[in-house]
mmCIF file of C-alpha atoms and ligand atoms in Angstrom:
data_model
loop_
_atom_site.group_PDB
_atom_site.id
_atom_site.type_symbol
_atom_site.label_atom_id
_atom_site.label_comp_id
_atom_site.label_asym_id
_atom_site.label_seq_id
_atom_site.Cartn_x
_atom_site.Cartn_y
_atom_site.Cartn_z
ATOM 1 C CA MET A 1 0.022 0.019 0.059
ATOM 2 C CA SER A 2 3.009 2.435 0.367
ATOM 3 C CA ASP A 3 2.693 3.645 -3.195
ATOM 4 C CA GLY A 4 -0.454 5.502 -2.181
ATOM 5 C CA LEU A 5 1.723 7.959 -0.308
ATOM 6 C CA LEU A 6 3.605 8.953 -3.563
ATOM 7 C CA ASP A 7 2.495 12.241 -5.191
ATOM 8 C CA ARG A 8 2.678 13.532 -8.799
ATOM 9 C CA PHE A 9 6.250 14.766 -8.358
ATOM 10 C CA GLY A 10 7.504 11.708 -6.736
ATOM 11 C CA ARG A 11 7.734 12.687 -3.307
ATOM 12 C CA VAL A 12 6.988 10.010 -0.741
ATOM 13 C CA HIS A 13 4.962 11.285 2.342
ATOM 14 C CA ARG A 14 6.098 9.802 5.806
ATOM 15 C CA ASP A 15 5.132 12.564 8.051
ATOM 16 C CA LEU A 16 1.401 13.159 9.465
ATOM 17 C CA ARG A 17 0.700 16.144 11.121
ATOM 18 C CA ILE A 18 -2.465 15.977 13.135
ATOM 19 C CA SER A 19 -4.234 18.997 14.695
ATOM 20 C CA LEU A 20 -5.924 18.045 17.953
ATOM 21 C CA THR A 21 -7.717 21.207 18.385
ATOM 22 C CA ASP A 22 -8.036 24.898 16.993
ATOM 23 C CA ARG A 23 -8.401 26.303 20.303
ATOM 24 C CA CYS A 24 -5.410 27.834 22.340
ATOM 25 C CA SER A 25 -4.473 29.332 25.519
ATOM 26 C CA LEU A 26 -2.236 32.159 23.784
ATOM 27 C CA ARG A 27 -2.887 34.634 21.151
ATOM 28 C CA CYS A 28 0.374 35.040 19.333
ATOM 29 C CA THR A 29 0.017 38.146 16.967
ATOM 30 C CA TYR A 30 1.426 36.096 13.918
ATOM 31 C CA CYS A 31 -1.042 33.595 14.507
ATOM 32 C CA MET A 32 -4.441 34.573 16.093
ATOM 33 C CA PRO A 33 -6.291 37.878 16.712
ATOM 34 C CA ALA A 34 -6.691 39.260 20.194
ATOM 35 C CA ASP A 35 -10.335 37.868 20.246
ATOM 36 C CA GLY A 36 -9.357 34.498 18.834
ATOM 37 C CA VAL A 37 -11.058 33.250 15.563
ATOM 38 C CA PRO A 38 -14.480 31.513 15.181
ATOM 39 C CA TRP A 39 -13.828 28.203 16.797
ATOM 40 C CA LEU A 40 -14.697 24.998 14.873
ATOM 41 C CA LYS A 41 -18.031 23.430 15.766
ATOM 42 C CA ALA A 42 -17.847 20.632 18.341
ATOM 43 C CA SER A 43 -19.942 18.345 15.992
ATOM 44 C CA THR A 44 -17.323 18.870 13.318
ATOM 45 C CA MET A 45 -14.398 17.704 15.469
ATOM 46 C CA LEU A 46 -12.967 14.325 14.968
ATOM 47 C CA THR A 47 -13.389 11.976 18.038
ATOM 48 C CA THR A 48 -10.396 10.217 19.293
ATOM 49 C CA GLU A 49 -11.606 7.040 17.482
ATOM 50 C CA GLU A 50 -11.815 8.789 14.153
ATOM 51 C CA LEU A 51 -8.387 10.520 14.596
ATOM 52 C CA VAL A 52 -6.983 7.128 15.424
ATOM 53 C CA ARG A 53 -8.509 5.484 12.582
ATOM 54 C CA VAL A 54 -7.161 7.919 9.836
ATOM 55 C CA ALA A 55 -3.609 7.652 11.570
ATOM 56 C CA ARG A 56 -3.810 3.961 11.569
ATOM 57 C CA VAL A 57 -4.572 3.783 7.884
ATOM 58 C CA GLY A 58 -1.852 6.433 7.193
ATOM 59 C CA VAL A 59 0.632 4.210 9.118
ATOM 60 C CA GLU A 60 -0.323 1.122 7.354
ATOM 61 C CA MET A 61 0.286 3.086 4.153
ATOM 62 C CA GLY A 62 3.996 4.006 5.113
ATOM 63 C CA ILE A 63 3.463 7.064 7.604
ATOM 64 C CA SER A 64 6.472 6.826 10.144
ATOM 65 C CA GLU A 65 6.100 9.988 11.841
ATOM 66 C CA ILE A 66 3.144 11.512 13.653
ATOM 67 C CA ARG A 67 3.275 15.107 14.952
ATOM 68 C CA LEU A 68 0.349 16.316 17.156
ATOM 69 C CA THR A 69 -0.125 20.113 16.996
ATOM 70 C CA GLY A 70 -3.024 22.530 16.697
ATOM 71 C CA GLY A 71 -4.095 25.156 18.162
ATOM 72 C CA GLU A 72 -2.752 24.091 21.402
ATOM 73 C CA PRO A 73 -2.703 20.137 21.527
ATOM 74 C CA LEU A 74 -2.306 19.729 25.196
ATOM 75 C CA LEU A 75 -5.813 21.335 25.462
ATOM 76 C CA ARG A 76 -7.263 18.389 24.185
ATOM 77 C CA PRO A 77 -8.330 16.633 27.390
ATOM 78 C CA ASP A 78 -7.556 13.254 26.327
ATOM 79 C CA VAL A 79 -4.315 13.998 24.906
ATOM 80 C CA VAL A 80 -2.172 11.443 26.682
ATOM 81 C CA ASP A 81 -4.461 8.691 25.545
ATOM 82 C CA VAL A 82 -4.256 9.953 22.137
ATOM 83 C CA VAL A 83 -0.388 9.931 22.356
ATOM 84 C CA ALA A 84 -0.372 6.303 23.636
ATOM 85 C CA ARG A 85 -2.792 5.055 21.008
ATOM 86 C CA MET A 86 -0.709 6.692 17.993
ATOM 87 C CA ALA A 87 2.502 5.272 19.397
ATOM 88 C CA GLY A 88 1.022 1.897 19.521
ATOM 89 C CA LEU A 89 0.074 1.874 15.880
ATOM 90 C CA GLU A 90 2.200 -0.344 13.471
ATOM 91 C CA GLY A 91 2.872 -0.246 9.888
ATOM 92 C CA PRO A 92 5.640 -1.251 7.319
ATOM 93 C CA HIS A 93 8.156 1.052 9.245
ATOM 94 C CA GLY A 94 7.209 -0.200 12.703
ATOM 95 C CA HIS A 95 5.658 1.901 15.288
ATOM 96 C CA PRO A 96 5.505 5.671 14.331
ATOM 97 C CA GLU A 97 7.635 8.271 16.176
ATOM 98 C CA VAL A 98 5.252 10.614 17.955
ATOM 99 C CA SER A 99 6.094 14.236 18.552
ATOM 100 C CA LEU A 100 4.219 17.219 19.696
ATOM 101 C CA THR A 101 4.523 20.793 19.091
ATOM 102 C CA THR A 102 3.230 22.986 21.887
ATOM 103 C CA ASN A 103 3.381 26.361 23.702
ATOM 104 C CA GLY A 104 4.266 24.372 26.703
ATOM 105 C CA LEU A 105 1.640 25.941 29.166
ATOM 106 C CA ARG A 106 0.372 22.534 30.422
ATOM 107 C CA LEU A 107 3.808 20.609 30.081
ATOM 108 C CA PRO A 108 4.346 20.923 33.992
ATOM 109 C CA GLY A 109 1.372 18.724 34.701
ATOM 110 C CA LEU A 110 1.305 16.386 31.774
ATOM 111 C CA ALA A 111 5.047 15.843 30.678
ATOM 112 C CA ALA A 112 5.633 12.765 32.895
ATOM 113 C CA GLN A 113 2.383 11.080 31.551
ATOM 114 C CA LEU A 114 3.055 11.946 28.072
ATOM 115 C CA ARG A 115 6.480 10.449 28.182
ATOM 116 C CA ASP A 116 5.080 7.308 29.641
ATOM 117 C CA ALA A 117 2.614 7.084 26.878
ATOM 118 C CA GLY A 118 5.433 7.097 24.302
ATOM 119 C CA LEU A 119 5.995 10.833 23.576
ATOM 120 C CA THR A 120 9.907 10.862 23.191
ATOM 121 C CA ARG A 121 10.418 14.511 21.826
ATOM 122 C CA VAL A 122 8.780 17.819 21.896
ATOM 123 C CA ASN A 123 9.000 21.111 20.211
ATOM 124 C CA VAL A 124 8.059 24.287 22.486
ATOM 125 C CA SER A 125 7.366 27.558 21.080
ATOM 126 C CA LEU A 126 9.129 30.528 22.785
ATOM 127 C CA ASP A 127 9.698 33.708 20.920
ATOM 128 C CA THR A 128 11.199 35.742 23.807
ATOM 129 C CA LEU A 129 12.843 35.477 27.104
ATOM 130 C CA ARG A 130 11.555 38.751 28.255
ATOM 131 C CA ARG A 131 8.434 38.780 30.337
ATOM 132 C CA GLU A 132 6.801 42.076 29.080
ATOM 133 C CA ARG A 133 7.675 41.154 25.489
ATOM 134 C CA PHE A 134 6.212 37.819 25.916
ATOM 135 C CA THR A 135 3.028 39.169 27.383
ATOM 136 C CA GLU A 136 2.694 41.597 24.531
ATOM 137 C CA LEU A 137 3.459 38.920 21.797
ATOM 138 C CA THR A 138 1.129 36.347 23.102
ATOM 139 C CA ARG A 139 -1.309 38.474 24.762
ATOM 140 C CA ARG A 140 -0.899 36.408 28.093
ATOM 141 C CA ASP A 141 1.391 36.885 30.917
ATOM 142 C CA ARG A 142 2.533 33.264 30.757
ATOM 143 C CA LEU A 143 6.450 33.289 30.317
ATOM 144 C CA THR A 144 7.060 31.656 33.666
ATOM 145 C CA ASP A 145 4.693 28.812 32.612
ATOM 146 C CA THR A 146 6.287 28.017 29.102
ATOM 147 C CA LEU A 147 9.714 27.840 30.894
ATOM 148 C CA ALA A 148 8.283 25.525 33.406
ATOM 149 C CA GLY A 149 7.090 23.383 30.633
ATOM 150 C CA LEU A 150 10.351 23.213 29.065
ATOM 151 C CA ALA A 151 11.943 22.214 32.273
ATOM 152 C CA ALA A 152 9.322 19.642 32.849
ATOM 153 C CA ALA A 153 9.858 18.060 29.418
ATOM 154 C CA ASP A 154 13.516 17.839 30.444
ATOM 155 C CA ALA A 155 12.849 16.422 33.635
ATOM 156 C CA ALA A 156 10.605 13.692 32.010
ATOM 157 C CA GLY A 157 13.509 12.590 29.882
ATOM 158 C CA MET A 158 12.190 13.914 26.542
ATOM 159 C CA SER A 159 14.949 14.490 24.024
ATOM 160 C CA PRO A 160 15.502 16.119 21.657
ATOM 161 C CA ILE A 161 13.670 19.329 23.093
ATOM 162 C CA LYS A 162 13.423 21.824 20.396
ATOM 163 C CA VAL A 163 12.674 25.413 20.935
ATOM 164 C CA ASN A 164 10.616 27.280 17.970
ATOM 165 C CA ALA A 165 10.944 30.978 17.480
ATOM 166 C CA VAL A 166 9.325 33.099 14.964
ATOM 167 C CA ALA A 167 11.818 35.957 13.978
ATOM 168 C CA MET A 168 10.125 39.285 13.778
ATOM 169 C CA ARG A 169 11.691 42.630 12.846
ATOM 170 C CA GLY A 170 11.578 45.097 15.718
ATOM 171 C CA VAL A 171 9.884 42.702 17.845
ATOM 172 C CA ASN A 172 12.230 39.965 18.862
ATOM 173 C CA ASP A 173 15.080 39.983 16.336
ATOM 174 C CA ASP A 174 17.321 41.554 18.971
ATOM 175 C CA GLU A 175 17.158 38.302 20.964
ATOM 176 C CA ILE A 176 18.313 35.740 18.235
ATOM 177 C CA VAL A 177 21.813 35.293 20.022
ATOM 178 C CA ASP A 178 20.089 35.482 23.688
ATOM 179 C CA LEU A 179 17.428 32.712 22.735
ATOM 180 C CA THR A 180 20.237 30.462 21.209
ATOM 181 C CA GLN A 181 22.490 30.692 24.194
ATOM 182 C CA PHE A 182 19.393 30.032 26.454
ATOM 183 C CA CYS A 183 19.033 26.651 24.592
ATOM 184 C CA VAL A 184 22.725 25.973 24.432
ATOM 185 C CA ASP A 185 22.870 26.439 28.322
ATOM 186 C CA HIS A 186 19.921 23.926 28.897
ATOM 187 C CA GLY A 187 20.712 21.301 26.142
ATOM 188 C CA TYR A 188 17.738 22.283 24.003
ATOM 189 C CA GLN A 189 17.881 22.886 20.202
ATOM 190 C CA MET A 190 16.980 26.198 18.793
ATOM 191 C CA ARG A 191 15.109 26.541 15.680
ATOM 192 C CA PHE A 192 14.341 29.947 13.990
ATOM 193 C CA ILE A 193 11.375 30.147 11.807
ATOM 194 C CA GLU A 194 10.567 32.894 9.015
ATOM 195 C CA GLN A 195 7.331 34.262 9.495
ATOM 196 C CA MET A 196 4.707 33.121 6.999
ATOM 197 C CA PRO A 197 1.636 34.501 5.659
ATOM 198 C CA LEU A 198 -0.756 32.306 7.866
ATOM 199 C CA ASP A 199 -2.199 34.756 10.627
ATOM 200 C CA ALA A 200 -5.899 35.094 10.880
ATOM 201 C CA GLY A 201 -5.775 38.836 10.280
ATOM 202 C CA HIS A 202 -3.797 38.598 6.995
ATOM 203 C CA THR A 203 -1.498 41.232 8.276
ATOM 204 C CA TRP A 204 1.878 39.529 7.071
ATOM 205 C CA ASP A 205 4.157 41.835 5.374
ATOM 206 C CA ARG A 206 7.268 40.508 3.444
ATOM 207 C CA ASN A 207 9.455 43.499 4.927
ATOM 208 C CA GLU A 208 8.650 42.634 8.475
ATOM 209 C CA MET A 209 10.069 39.200 7.973
ATOM 210 C CA VAL A 210 13.453 38.477 9.217
ATOM 211 C CA THR A 211 15.135 36.282 6.719
ATOM 212 C CA GLY A 212 17.124 33.185 7.299
ATOM 213 C CA GLU A 213 20.101 35.014 6.007
ATOM 214 C CA GLU A 214 19.794 37.833 8.405
ATOM 215 C CA ILE A 215 19.390 35.248 11.364
ATOM 216 C CA LEU A 216 22.400 33.487 10.187
ATOM 217 C CA SER A 217 24.420 36.692 9.923
ATOM 218 C CA GLN A 218 23.754 37.536 13.653
ATOM 219 C CA LEU A 219 24.505 33.947 14.746
ATOM 220 C CA THR A 220 27.795 33.831 12.820
ATOM 221 C CA ALA A 221 28.896 37.225 14.423
ATOM 222 C CA HIS A 222 28.647 35.439 17.910
ATOM 223 C CA TYR A 223 29.519 31.785 17.171
ATOM 224 C CA THR A 224 31.441 29.464 14.902
ATOM 225 C CA LEU A 225 28.829 27.611 12.947
ATOM 226 C CA THR A 226 29.552 24.536 10.806
ATOM 227 C CA GLU A 227 26.830 23.471 8.491
ATOM 228 C CA ARG A 228 25.470 19.915 8.719
ATOM 229 C CA GLY A 229 25.105 17.760 5.917
ATOM 230 C CA ASP A 230 22.059 16.291 4.075
ATOM 231 C CA ARG A 231 18.774 17.355 5.833
ATOM 232 C CA GLY A 232 16.622 14.994 3.908
ATOM 233 C CA ALA A 233 13.094 16.128 4.250
ATOM 234 C CA ALA A 234 13.803 18.044 7.435
ATOM 235 C CA PRO A 235 12.555 21.799 7.130
ATOM 236 C CA ALA A 236 15.369 23.126 9.095
ATOM 237 C CA GLN A 237 18.962 23.702 7.979
ATOM 238 C CA VAL A 238 21.100 22.941 10.883
ATOM 239 C CA TRP A 239 24.272 24.172 12.062
ATOM 240 C CA ASP A 240 26.713 22.924 14.917
ATOM 241 C CA ILE A 241 27.633 25.789 17.267
ATOM 242 C CA ASP A 242 31.171 25.919 18.136
ATOM 243 C CA GLY A 243 32.079 22.335 17.163
ATOM 244 C CA GLY A 244 28.907 20.930 18.861
ATOM 245 C CA PRO A 245 27.020 19.091 20.186
ATOM 246 C CA ALA A 246 24.819 22.191 20.540
ATOM 247 C CA SER A 247 23.114 23.088 17.288
ATOM 248 C CA VAL A 248 20.946 25.764 15.974
ATOM 249 C CA GLY A 249 18.469 25.499 12.998
ATOM 250 C CA VAL A 250 16.639 27.961 10.537
ATOM 251 C CA ILE A 251 13.493 27.112 8.911
ATOM 252 C CA ALA A 252 13.645 29.507 5.915
ATOM 253 C CA SER A 253 10.138 28.381 4.582
ATOM 254 C CA VAL A 254 9.650 31.765 2.527
ATOM 255 C CA THR A 255 13.143 32.619 1.293
ATOM 256 C CA SER A 256 14.477 29.042 0.861
ATOM 257 C CA PRO A 257 11.543 26.905 0.388
ATOM 258 C CA PHE A 258 11.943 22.999 0.909
ATOM 259 C CA CYS A 259 8.935 21.827 -1.059
ATOM 260 C CA GLY A 260 10.909 19.556 -3.330
ATOM 261 C CA THR A 261 11.811 17.323 -0.379
ATOM 262 C CA CYS A 262 8.517 17.772 1.566
ATOM 263 C CA ASP A 263 7.060 14.461 2.934
ATOM 264 C CA ARG A 264 4.277 16.261 5.167
ATOM 265 C CA VAL A 265 0.524 15.765 4.906
ATOM 266 C CA ARG A 266 -1.793 17.462 7.430
ATOM 267 C CA LEU A 267 -5.189 16.430 8.952
ATOM 268 C CA THR A 268 -7.152 19.186 10.650
ATOM 269 C CA ALA A 269 -8.913 18.766 13.818
ATOM 270 C CA ASP A 270 -12.440 18.794 11.876
ATOM 271 C CA GLY A 271 -11.215 15.932 9.672
ATOM 272 C CA GLN A 272 -9.852 17.785 6.562
ATOM 273 C CA LEU A 273 -6.672 16.353 4.832
ATOM 274 C CA ARG A 274 -4.317 19.016 3.384
ATOM 275 C CA ALA A 275 -1.372 18.133 1.332
ATOM 276 C CA CYS A 276 0.331 21.421 2.172
ATOM 277 C CA LEU A 277 0.196 24.151 4.813
ATOM 278 C CA PHE A 278 -0.791 26.589 1.791
ATOM 279 C CA ALA A 279 -3.164 24.243 -0.030
ATOM 280 C CA ARG A 280 -6.262 25.882 -1.183
ATOM 281 C CA LYS A 281 -8.166 22.568 -1.453
ATOM 282 C CA GLU A 282 -8.923 20.134 1.388
ATOM 283 C CA SER A 283 -10.156 16.497 1.148
ATOM 284 C CA ASP A 284 -13.074 15.689 3.349
ATOM 285 C CA ILE A 285 -12.139 12.682 5.426
ATOM 286 C CA ARG A 286 -14.604 13.148 8.009
ATOM 287 C CA ALA A 287 -17.464 12.643 5.769
ATOM 288 C CA LEU A 288 -16.028 9.213 4.919
ATOM 289 C CA LEU A 289 -15.438 8.301 8.597
ATOM 290 C CA ARG A 290 -19.115 9.178 9.407
ATOM 291 C CA ASP A 291 -20.965 7.458 6.172
ATOM 292 C CA GLY A 292 -19.784 3.981 6.775
ATOM 293 C CA SER A 293 -16.751 4.014 4.243
ATOM 294 C CA ASP A 294 -14.235 1.130 4.816
ATOM 295 C CA ASP A 295 -10.658 1.614 5.458
ATOM 296 C CA GLU A 296 -9.801 1.109 1.639
ATOM 297 C CA ALA A 297 -11.989 4.189 0.962
ATOM 298 C CA VAL A 298 -10.031 6.295 3.528
ATOM 299 C CA ALA A 299 -6.655 5.294 2.049
ATOM 300 C CA ALA A 300 -7.943 6.072 -1.488
ATOM 301 C CA ALA A 301 -8.836 9.617 -0.220
ATOM 302 C CA ILE A 302 -5.374 10.006 1.181
ATOM 303 C CA THR A 303 -3.872 9.044 -2.096
ATOM 304 C CA ALA A 304 -6.228 11.305 -4.034
ATOM 305 C CA CYS A 305 -5.452 14.252 -1.786
ATOM 306 C CA LEU A 306 -1.721 13.864 -2.311
ATOM 307 C CA GLN A 307 -2.305 13.940 -6.043
ATOM 308 C CA LEU A 308 -3.401 17.531 -5.469
ATOM 309 C CA LYS A 309 -0.276 18.502 -3.981
ATOM 310 C CA GLN A 310 1.530 21.296 -6.060
ATOM 311 C CA PRO A 311 5.350 21.412 -6.582
ATOM 312 C CA GLY A 312 5.671 24.466 -4.250
ATOM 313 C CA HIS A 313 3.774 27.020 -2.265
ATOM 314 C CA ASP A 314 5.034 30.284 -4.061
ATOM 315 C CA ILE A 315 4.758 32.610 -1.108
ATOM 316 C CA ASP A 316 7.241 34.898 -2.503
ATOM 317 C CA ASP A 317 5.293 35.161 -5.803
ATOM 318 C CA PRO A 318 3.113 38.081 -6.315
ATOM 319 C CA THR A 319 0.200 35.966 -7.343
ATOM 320 C CA PHE A 320 0.351 34.064 -3.935
ATOM 321 C CA LEU A 321 -3.092 33.503 -2.244
ATOM 322 C CA GLN A 322 -3.123 33.074 1.590
ATOM 323 C CA PRO A 323 -5.227 30.049 2.519
ATOM 324 C CA ASP A 324 -8.394 30.531 4.043
ATOM 325 C CA ARG A 325 -7.912 28.745 7.242
ATOM 326 C CA PRO A 326 -5.183 30.450 9.696
ATOM 327 C CA MET A 327 -2.451 28.552 10.890
ATOM 328 C CA SER A 328 -4.170 27.613 14.318
ATOM 329 C CA ALA A 329 -6.865 25.880 12.452
ATOM 330 C CA ILE A 330 -4.623 24.088 9.946
ATOM 331 C CA GLY A 331 -2.038 22.671 12.310
ATOM 332 C CA GLY A 332 1.407 24.109 12.303
HETATM 333 N N1 SAM B 1 0.352 25.926 19.908
HETATM 334 C C1 SAM B 1 1.464 25.204 19.584
HETATM 335 C C2 SAM B 1 2.736 26.023 19.375
HETATM 336 O O1 SAM B 1 2.502 27.289 19.333
HETATM 337 O O2 SAM B 1 3.787 25.420 19.501
HETATM 338 C C3 SAM B 1 1.222 24.434 18.141
HETATM 339 C C4 SAM B 1 0.530 25.112 17.125
HETATM 340 S S1 SAM B 1 1.491 26.475 16.339
HETATM 341 C C5 SAM B 1 0.546 26.834 15.100
HETATM 342 C C6 SAM B 1 2.924 25.461 15.643
HETATM 343 C C7 SAM B 1 4.055 26.372 15.347
HETATM 344 O O3 SAM B 1 3.691 27.189 14.216
HETATM 345 C C8 SAM B 1 4.608 27.278 16.341
HETATM 346 O O4 SAM B 1 5.980 27.169 16.495
HETATM 347 C C9 SAM B 1 4.239 28.649 15.985
HETATM 348 O O5 SAM B 1 5.323 29.658 16.205
HETATM 349 C C10 SAM B 1 4.311 28.384 14.373
HETATM 350 N N2 SAM B 1 3.599 29.548 13.644
HETATM 351 C C11 SAM B 1 2.367 30.016 13.925
HETATM 352 N N3 SAM B 1 2.051 30.973 13.030
HETATM 353 C C12 SAM B 1 3.093 31.216 12.231
HETATM 354 C C13 SAM B 1 3.488 31.916 10.952
HETATM 355 N N4 SAM B 1 2.483 32.944 10.671
HETATM 356 N N5 SAM B 1 4.593 31.962 10.593
HETATM 357 C C14 SAM B 1 5.432 30.951 10.981
HETATM 358 N N6 SAM B 1 5.317 30.141 12.141
HETATM 359 C C15 SAM B 1 4.162 30.323 12.623
HETATM 360 FE FE1 SF4 B 2 -1.608 29.333 20.124
HETATM 361 FE FE2 SF4 B 2 0.553 28.301 19.023
HETATM 362 FE FE3 SF4 B 2 -0.949 30.041 17.558
HETATM 363 FE FE4 SF4 B 2 0.461 30.842 19.690
HETATM 364 S S1 SF4 B 2 1.309 29.829 17.631
HETATM 365 S S2 SF4 B 2 -1.527 31.378 19.168
HETATM 366 S S3 SF4 B 2 0.511 29.065 21.053
HETATM 367 S S4 SF4 B 2 -1.737 28.134 18.066
#
């Protein structure tokens, strides 16, 4: 069945990103407006049985990595159970590796249970180390909770722990070295992300975006960086810091797209499959799950969705159209 994960351009898909909810405990300016967005209706949200069924079909087709995201995935009340069930799936590549991207706020209470359930690695979003700035950026005074979440993931033995920061001009671009040094000191891996046009307010401005090249030039002024070799399908280009083992990565989705090696496909919390973050078409898997269709039909829908995948996202092209859903409702 693994050919079902091949698209028209020969890319084999191994990474399934599942959004567990579109809700969030923060309101990051580059992601959500202050008042949030109209939430998905409860009746449209996939149940855990439904989520696990799609993941099982995907894993049987050759998916080997499952990343849980959102919105804030730790707001899903049964997230520990979801992790355990995803980690227990089995396909041609064995059990999938399960990871999670989170703002970290609920990690202090959940990290140990998540680790026991099979979550070995985690990405925590942290754009600043300064409390007032964090409050302005996320519209919530929760920096200490995110930091406690990171410490809890570490204490639970998760590894690697990656820290994601979206670099923004005049907002946090003076903290690129500070954030990196924080990660070096704690044994975390820093990842800077170029800001993408995925905010609900459609306020993205190319000139506000700090490019990967600018990030790198700040880092090279401070550290000796050695580029790591073949990154495979990974979105981050990674450099060893001062000979390693510490490293820093840059995800230059806009200025240096990695679409040619993309192996990702996304399932939204309301059961729509998207072949790309920037896809303008979705495939309605929820309808199949609820009309009595069998697993072959779900597998055929996954295959068909991948045939819609375009060669690239064209963000840098003037004709680029932002998708209707914001990042929080797609699953970052
Ligand atoms: N709430 C979780 C979190 O913040 O980690 C998971 C969902 S969030 C949408 C996933 C990742 O997308 C975060 O690292 C966030 O910084 C990133 N993100 C959100 N909006 C973005 C944008 N417009 N451009 C680039 N990255 C963005
Ligand atoms: Fe929430 Fe993550 Fe979006 Fe921030 S980036 S508002 S934490 S979903």
